[in-house]
Amino acid sequence: QVQLVQSGAEVKKPGASVKVSCKVSGYTLTELSMHWVRQAPGKGLEWMGGFDPEDGETIYAQKFQGRVTMTEDTSTDTAYMELSSLRSEDTAVYYCAKSSGSYYDSFDYWGQGTLVTVSS
Amino acid sequence: SYELTQPLSVSVALGQTARITCGGNNIGSKNVHWYQQKPGQAPVLVIYRDSNRPSGIPERFSGSNSGNTATLTISRAQAGDEADYYCQVWDSSILFGGGTKLTVL
């Protein structure tokens, strides 16, 4: 049974950074293409980036390049997403999501979401 | 850049058929995935690669994709189908449609 369990809610000040974790069970992280998707309050889903295991690269959405870093700790099967230079518009629920196959496939398992609030 | 267009809302009478569209230039040449999201919950995959249902998703959910429109069809709509629905494709990047709120009357 695959499970993605994320870290708890965060409150950050503008300009700070946040690091959200996603613990995988039922799979080995190295077998997966893990992605991050966010959702601002009352808004739709927005893809932030993901890992392509075929070429070993992490690909970031252009909007977040330079501000987001996605990493993995294979010893604990935990993925991380760090977003820096936070602004109020970054207030959102952040999800990790596992691709069902390759990097280009659908997301068949999702974490429960982590609310990040950016407020002075 | 590629864009996906979904209606903001769709209403369906209980027990009838709902159709939610996802428009995009030549979307029929791409793999389209559909997600259901209920308030306060993470999205759930309901259709992948245009017309395939993951295990555990009722047969009432089906999908099609041709030309410039992909369609999610929900037959015999139930109150529990009320949710937001998102389409997703890959086109140089992973993209989601803006989402459609389904109301079951």
Tab-separated table of C-alpha atoms in Angstrom:
chain	number	residue	atom	x	y	z
A	1	GLN	CA	0.000	0.000	0.000
A	2	VAL	CA	1.545	3.273	-1.130
A	3	GLN	CA	1.378	6.202	1.258
A	4	LEU	CA	2.739	9.711	1.005
A	5	VAL	CA	2.783	11.485	4.370
A	6	GLN	CA	3.682	15.152	4.463
A	7	SER	CA	4.971	17.398	7.219
A	8	GLY	CA	2.716	19.730	9.145
A	9	ALA	CA	1.464	23.233	8.502
A	10	GLU	CA	3.897	26.138	8.462
A	11	VAL	CA	3.619	29.871	9.034
A	12	LYS	CA	6.381	31.975	7.530
A	13	LYS	CA	7.192	35.642	7.161
A	14	PRO	CA	7.698	37.238	3.759
A	15	GLY	CA	11.229	36.697	2.510
A	16	ALA	CA	11.731	33.499	4.491
A	17	SER	CA	12.057	29.950	3.161
A	18	VAL	CA	9.989	26.864	3.824
A	19	LYS	CA	10.891	23.206	3.465
A	20	VAL	CA	8.120	20.635	3.181
A	21	SER	CA	8.761	16.910	3.473
A	22	CYS	CA	6.979	13.915	1.949
A	23	LYS	CA	7.673	10.477	3.433
A	24	VAL	CA	7.040	7.568	1.064
A	25	SER	CA	6.037	4.102	2.190
A	26	GLY	CA	5.187	1.098	0.070
A	27	TYR	CA	7.719	2.131	-2.561
A	28	THR	CA	11.384	2.970	-2.739
A	29	LEU	CA	11.856	6.620	-3.609
A	30	THR	CA	14.457	5.785	-6.249
A	31	GLU	CA	11.762	3.892	-8.192
A	32	LEU	CA	9.503	6.929	-8.379
A	33	SER	CA	8.957	10.108	-10.281
A	34	MET	CA	7.922	12.458	-7.477
A	35	HIS	CA	6.310	15.805	-8.152
A	36	TRP	CA	5.063	18.827	-6.233
A	37	VAL	CA	1.778	20.603	-6.899
A	38	ARG	CA	0.354	23.585	-5.029
A	39	GLN	CA	-3.101	25.077	-4.628
A	40	ALA	CA	-3.720	28.608	-3.440
A	41	PRO	CA	-6.911	29.175	-1.416
A	42	GLY	CA	-9.942	28.881	-3.684
A	43	LYS	CA	-7.756	28.364	-6.745
A	44	GLY	CA	-6.774	25.496	-9.032
A	45	LEU	CA	-3.860	23.101	-9.106
A	46	GLU	CA	-0.438	24.360	-10.144
A	47	TRP	CA	2.467	22.063	-10.995
A	48	MET	CA	5.789	23.170	-9.502
A	49	GLY	CA	8.224	20.525	-10.657
A	50	GLY	CA	9.193	16.886	-10.550
A	51	PHE	CA	11.925	14.310	-10.835
A	52	ASP	CA	12.528	12.455	-14.074
A	53	PRO	CA	14.194	9.171	-13.114
A	54	GLU	CA	15.057	8.342	-16.726
A	55	ASP	CA	17.640	11.077	-16.959
A	56	GLY	CA	18.077	11.704	-13.256
A	57	GLU	CA	17.078	15.339	-13.468
A	58	THR	CA	14.623	17.465	-11.550
A	59	ILE	CA	12.585	19.716	-13.793
A	60	TYR	CA	11.047	22.883	-12.406
A	61	ALA	CA	8.174	24.885	-13.778
A	62	GLN	CA	9.497	28.074	-15.284
A	63	LYS	CA	7.513	30.171	-12.812
A	64	PHE	CA	9.438	28.735	-9.862
A	65	GLN	CA	12.922	28.378	-11.310
A	66	GLY	CA	15.494	29.964	-9.066
A	67	ARG	CA	13.195	29.873	-6.041
A	68	VAL	CA	12.391	26.193	-5.597
A	69	THR	CA	14.606	23.222	-4.831
A	70	MET	CA	13.382	19.639	-4.787
A	71	THR	CA	15.569	17.019	-3.184
A	72	GLU	CA	15.337	13.422	-2.030
A	73	ASP	CA	16.837	11.478	0.867
A	74	THR	CA	16.881	7.920	-0.410
A	75	SER	CA	18.046	6.576	2.941
A	76	THR	CA	14.707	7.548	4.479
A	77	ASP	CA	12.550	7.559	1.316
A	78	THR	CA	11.675	11.191	1.950
A	79	ALA	CA	11.266	13.894	-0.674
A	80	TYR	CA	11.626	17.583	0.098
A	81	MET	CA	10.471	20.790	-1.517
A	82	GLU	CA	12.065	24.056	-0.435
A	83	LEU	CA	10.650	27.379	-1.598
A	84	SER	CA	12.583	30.567	-0.866
A	85	SER	CA	11.897	34.306	-0.917
A	86	LEU	CA	8.336	33.663	0.175
A	87	ARG	CA	5.640	36.212	-0.552
A	88	SER	CA	1.971	36.348	0.369
A	89	GLU	CA	1.016	34.834	-2.993
A	90	ASP	CA	2.827	31.651	-1.969
A	91	THR	CA	0.192	30.959	0.669
A	92	ALA	CA	-1.168	27.623	-0.501
A	93	VAL	CA	-1.539	23.941	0.195
A	94	TYR	CA	1.481	22.096	-1.156
A	95	TYR	CA	1.090	18.483	-2.285
A	96	CYS	CA	3.595	15.841	-3.195
A	97	ALA	CA	2.318	13.453	-5.854
A	98	LYS	CA	3.714	10.240	-7.264
A	99	SER	CA	3.697	9.625	-10.984
A	100	SER	CA	2.042	6.361	-11.986
A	101	GLY	CA	4.863	5.541	-14.349
A	102	SER	CA	7.234	7.796	-16.178
A	103	TYR	CA	7.725	11.488	-15.585
A	104	TYR	CA	4.968	12.231	-18.090
A	105	ASP	CA	2.264	10.062	-16.587
A	106	SER	CA	-0.662	10.781	-14.298
A	107	PHE	CA	-0.377	11.225	-10.530
A	108	ASP	CA	-1.853	8.162	-8.891
A	109	TYR	CA	-1.001	8.881	-5.253
A	110	TRP	CA	-0.968	12.194	-3.437
A	111	GLY	CA	0.151	13.334	-0.029
A	112	GLN	CA	-2.412	14.844	2.313
A	113	GLY	CA	-1.150	18.359	1.657
A	114	THR	CA	0.765	20.898	3.749
A	115	LEU	CA	-0.643	24.358	4.309
A	116	VAL	CA	1.983	27.071	4.091
A	117	THR	CA	0.854	30.504	5.227
A	118	VAL	CA	2.994	33.522	4.425
A	119	SER	CA	2.110	36.465	6.591
A	120	SER	CA	3.881	39.298	8.337
B	1	SER	CA	2.352	28.358	-24.237
B	2	TYR	CA	-0.262	25.619	-24.195
B	3	GLU	CA	-3.539	26.310	-22.434
B	4	LEU	CA	-6.333	24.092	-21.153
B	5	THR	CA	-9.853	25.474	-20.933
B	6	GLN	CA	-12.514	24.044	-18.635
B	7	PRO	CA	-15.975	25.426	-17.842
B	8	LEU	CA	-16.102	26.963	-14.382
B	9	SER	CA	-19.168	24.966	-13.440
B	10	VAL	CA	-21.393	22.148	-14.619
B	11	SER	CA	-24.710	21.127	-13.100
B	12	VAL	CA	-26.402	17.752	-13.440
B	13	ALA	CA	-29.608	16.298	-12.072
B	14	LEU	CA	-29.275	13.358	-9.746
B	15	GLY	CA	-29.063	10.152	-11.767
B	16	GLN	CA	-28.354	11.919	-15.051
B	17	THR	CA	-25.146	12.185	-17.089
B	18	ALA	CA	-22.606	14.948	-16.564
B	19	ARG	CA	-20.023	15.884	-19.151
B	20	ILE	CA	-17.021	18.032	-18.270
B	21	THR	CA	-14.890	19.271	-21.130
B	22	CYS	CA	-11.227	20.218	-21.369
B	23	GLY	CA	-10.288	22.203	-24.446
B	24	GLY	CA	-6.839	22.615	-25.935
B	25	ASN	CA	-5.193	22.945	-29.325
B	26	ASN	CA	-5.051	19.424	-30.812
B	27	ILE	CA	-5.516	17.941	-27.354
B	28	GLY	CA	-6.518	14.705	-29.058
B	29	SER	CA	-2.820	14.077	-29.727
B	30	LYS	CA	-1.975	14.208	-26.022
B	31	ASN	CA	-2.629	11.969	-23.032
B	32	VAL	CA	-5.247	13.554	-20.784
B	33	HIS	CA	-5.693	12.703	-17.122
B	34	TRP	CA	-8.602	13.679	-14.872
B	35	TYR	CA	-8.718	14.298	-11.128
B	36	GLN	CA	-11.567	14.676	-8.670
B	37	GLN	CA	-11.058	16.909	-5.659
B	38	LYS	CA	-13.514	17.249	-2.799
B	39	PRO	CA	-13.288	20.144	-0.314
B	40	GLY	CA	-10.388	19.817	2.069
B	41	GLN	CA	-9.039	16.702	0.380
B	42	ALA	CA	-6.185	15.882	-1.961
B	43	PRO	CA	-7.024	15.224	-5.609
B	44	VAL	CA	-7.880	11.685	-6.681
B	45	LEU	CA	-7.077	10.286	-10.124
B	46	VAL	CA	-10.287	9.164	-11.829
B	47	ILE	CA	-9.200	8.767	-15.483
B	48	TYR	CA	-5.703	8.375	-16.930
B	49	ARG	CA	-4.494	8.414	-20.521
B	50	ASP	CA	-7.786	9.676	-21.903
B	51	SER	CA	-10.097	6.792	-21.013
B	52	ASN	CA	-8.594	4.414	-18.445
B	53	ARG	CA	-10.001	4.010	-14.950
B	54	PRO	CA	-7.723	3.301	-11.972
B	55	SER	CA	-8.806	0.428	-9.769
B	56	GLY	CA	-11.504	1.477	-7.338
B	57	ILE	CA	-13.002	4.124	-9.616
B	58	PRO	CA	-16.608	3.304	-10.558
B	59	GLU	CA	-17.458	2.381	-14.143
B	60	ARG	CA	-19.748	5.418	-14.151
B	61	PHE	CA	-16.631	7.489	-14.834
B	62	SER	CA	-15.381	7.447	-18.412
B	63	GLY	CA	-13.253	9.619	-20.653
B	64	SER	CA	-12.730	10.423	-24.301
B	65	ASN	CA	-10.358	12.638	-26.235
B	66	SER	CA	-10.466	13.793	-29.819
B	67	GLY	CA	-9.652	16.882	-31.829
B	68	ASN	CA	-9.548	19.918	-29.586
B	69	THR	CA	-11.671	18.536	-26.734
B	70	ALA	CA	-11.278	15.907	-24.040
B	71	THR	CA	-14.380	14.929	-22.084
B	72	LEU	CA	-14.954	13.377	-18.684
B	73	THR	CA	-18.358	11.711	-18.518
B	74	ILE	CA	-20.041	10.795	-15.249
B	75	SER	CA	-23.078	8.566	-15.721
B	76	ARG	CA	-25.868	8.177	-13.183
B	77	ALA	CA	-24.521	11.101	-11.200
B	78	GLN	CA	-24.653	10.783	-7.425
B	79	ALA	CA	-24.530	13.368	-4.671
B	80	GLY	CA	-21.081	12.053	-3.775
B	81	ASP	CA	-19.788	13.073	-7.220
B	82	GLU	CA	-20.037	16.744	-6.296
B	83	ALA	CA	-16.477	17.995	-6.480
B	84	ASP	CA	-13.987	19.983	-8.494
B	85	TYR	CA	-12.587	18.192	-11.536
B	86	TYR	CA	-9.263	18.977	-13.192
B	87	CYS	CA	-7.792	17.811	-16.484
B	88	GLN	CA	-4.025	17.497	-16.882
B	89	VAL	CA	-1.681	17.073	-19.840
B	90	TRP	CA	1.994	17.282	-20.625
B	91	ASP	CA	3.135	19.835	-23.220
B	92	SER	CA	6.704	20.913	-22.583
B	93	SER	CA	5.547	21.104	-18.981
B	94	ILE	CA	2.869	19.530	-16.831
B	95	LEU	CA	-0.307	21.570	-17.066
B	96	PHE	CA	-3.646	21.536	-15.281
B	97	GLY	CA	-6.904	22.962	-16.488
B	98	GLY	CA	-8.510	25.620	-14.337
B	99	GLY	CA	-10.989	23.162	-12.846
B	100	THR	CA	-14.745	22.623	-13.077
B	101	LYS	CA	-17.111	22.583	-10.138
B	102	LEU	CA	-19.699	19.847	-10.567
B	103	THR	CA	-23.005	20.383	-8.809
B	104	VAL	CA	-25.484	17.523	-8.506
B	105	LEU	CA	-29.023	18.872	-8.220
